[in-house]
Amino acid sequence: MSETVQQQVIFSGIQPSGMLTVGHIAGALRNWVALQYDYQCYFCVVDLHALTVRQVPANLRRWTLDCAAMYLAAGIDPAQATIFIQSHVAAHAELAWVLSTFTGFGEASRMTQFKEKSEQHSHNVNVGLFAYPILMAADILLYQTNLVPVGDDQKQHLELTRDLAQRFNNTYSPTFTIPEPYIPKYGARLMSLQDPRKKMSKSDPNQNATIFLADDNDAIRRKIQRAVTDSGNTIAYDPEHRPGISNLIEIYHLATGDPIEAIVERFRTASYTAFKAAVADALVAYVEPVRTRFLQLRADEAFLAELLIGGAERAARVAHRTLRKVYRKVGLWSPKD
Ligand code: AQP
């Protein structure tokens, strides 16, 4: 008799706070695609997280479907992975509440993303922004996740998730799987094309700073040509001292799959102008098929709705099991216990 081997679990998500960027492919989506056949995967559109910044409601609704369509366009196979919207599974907000009672005010205050985002949105530093990493911990822990493929900026939030899981397990009994981050060696933090000391972000007000996955070929070429580079005249990979050119090397690596060393070797003596032209060509060739698939998928809202409803039903079953266990352990009464 053959034994069924339980597949390990992956959870990850992206906020629908704008059109996704090449940064999302580099830091997250390409690893989701690469790992999807070896793990049981939950890929979530984390719309509740997007509320931590004031959103125009119609935009948020549009970006939510954009985000789901982009997961598919990037290569997520819906027959393989569960794709769903966070607000459709109530257990996320419910577990976040319980976990917030296990989180110290001091440890939440240390999150660098909170500090950065509260400076960026100084007119609206809300409690949700502060509690963001706790909701993220709930997202992950509900699915007994083993691995979380994310960009480098999420490392600290993952550490908090692990601490909360361990704290809960130690207080009661083993309840949550302790998740590991999965962060790529290159592309874990693609930088702004206009300020290479800052992360490339979908909500950057400077449109030239970001390559969006729905940008047309002309926009991609124009943005790469205008990218801020460092003083110097060689193509060298040194993110600390040459962040502008190193970022373009990482973008070229993402688009072609060529090793960083081989890229540097090939272009060592090329001018910045020639290298930027090569990066633009490579990126256009990489993004164009993603954009074409995205536009086709996005046009079929009925298909997306069906996929997302089915995904939420599957996710809710698993999430509810974990939530019930947590409620029972902390002492919330239920007639079913
Ligand atoms: N520039 C990036 N380079 C590498 N990885 C990135 N990620 C985001 N930007 C980059 C990774 O994508 C996943 C989801 O990110 P998110 O959109 O939910 O949150 P974020 O990191 O706050 O992304 P943005 O674009 O900066 O959003 P806004 O502008 O709304 O604040 C994560 O795994 C992240 O690491």
GROMACS .gro file of N, CA and C in nm, residues 19-21 66 70 211-217 219-220 287 290-291 294-295:
model
   57
   19MET      N    1  -0.084   4.873  -0.983
   19MET     CA    2  -0.042   4.773  -1.081
   19MET      C    3   0.091   4.711  -1.037
   20LEU      N    4   0.104   4.580  -1.052
   20LEU     CA    5   0.228   4.514  -1.007
   20LEU      C    6   0.346   4.556  -1.095
   21THR      N    7   0.465   4.539  -1.039
   21THR     CA    8   0.588   4.588  -1.103
   21THR      C    9   0.684   4.472  -1.131
   66ASP      N   10  -0.691   4.297  -1.116
   66ASP     CA   11  -0.563   4.307  -1.190
   66ASP      C   12  -0.459   4.214  -1.128
   70MET      N   13  -0.274   3.903  -1.287
   70MET     CA   14  -0.129   3.906  -1.304
   70MET      C   15  -0.062   3.781  -1.248
  211ILE      N   16   0.889   5.014  -1.324
  211ILE     CA   17   0.842   4.947  -1.445
  211ILE      C   18   0.719   4.865  -1.403
  212PHE      N   19   0.603   4.906  -1.452
  212PHE     CA   20   0.481   4.831  -1.424
  212PHE      C   21   0.468   4.718  -1.526
  213LEU      N   22   0.407   4.608  -1.484
  213LEU     CA   23   0.398   4.493  -1.574
  213LEU      C   24   0.300   4.518  -1.689
  214ALA      N   25   0.219   4.625  -1.678
  214ALA     CA   26   0.130   4.658  -1.790
  214ALA      C   27   0.188   4.771  -1.875
  215ASP      N   28   0.310   4.817  -1.846
  215ASP     CA   29   0.372   4.923  -1.928
  215ASP      C   30   0.390   4.874  -2.071
  216ASP      N   31   0.369   4.965  -2.169
  216ASP     CA   32   0.395   4.922  -2.308
  216ASP      C   33   0.545   4.933  -2.336
  217ASN      N   34   0.583   4.883  -2.454
  217ASN     CA   35   0.727   4.872  -2.484
  217ASN      C   36   0.796   5.009  -2.483
  219ALA      N   37   0.715   5.277  -2.310
  219ALA     CA   38   0.731   5.324  -2.171
  219ALA      C   39   0.848   5.251  -2.105
  220ILE      N   40   0.860   5.121  -2.129
  220ILE     CA   41   0.971   5.046  -2.067
  220ILE      C   42   1.105   5.103  -2.115
  287VAL      N   43   0.875   4.130  -2.059
  287VAL     CA   44   0.746   4.179  -2.007
  287VAL      C   45   0.633   4.164  -2.110
  290VAL      N   46   0.403   3.866  -2.082
  290VAL     CA   47   0.328   3.872  -1.955
  290VAL      C   48   0.212   3.970  -1.972
  291ARG      N   49   0.244   4.088  -2.032
  291ARG     CA   50   0.139   4.190  -2.051
  291ARG      C   51   0.029   4.139  -2.143
  294PHE      N   52  -0.180   3.898  -1.955
  294PHE     CA   53  -0.256   3.972  -1.855
  294PHE      C   54  -0.380   4.036  -1.920
  295LEU      N   55  -0.361   4.101  -2.033
  295LEU     CA   56  -0.474   4.172  -2.095
  295LEU      C   57  -0.584   4.074  -2.136
   0.00000   0.00000   0.00000
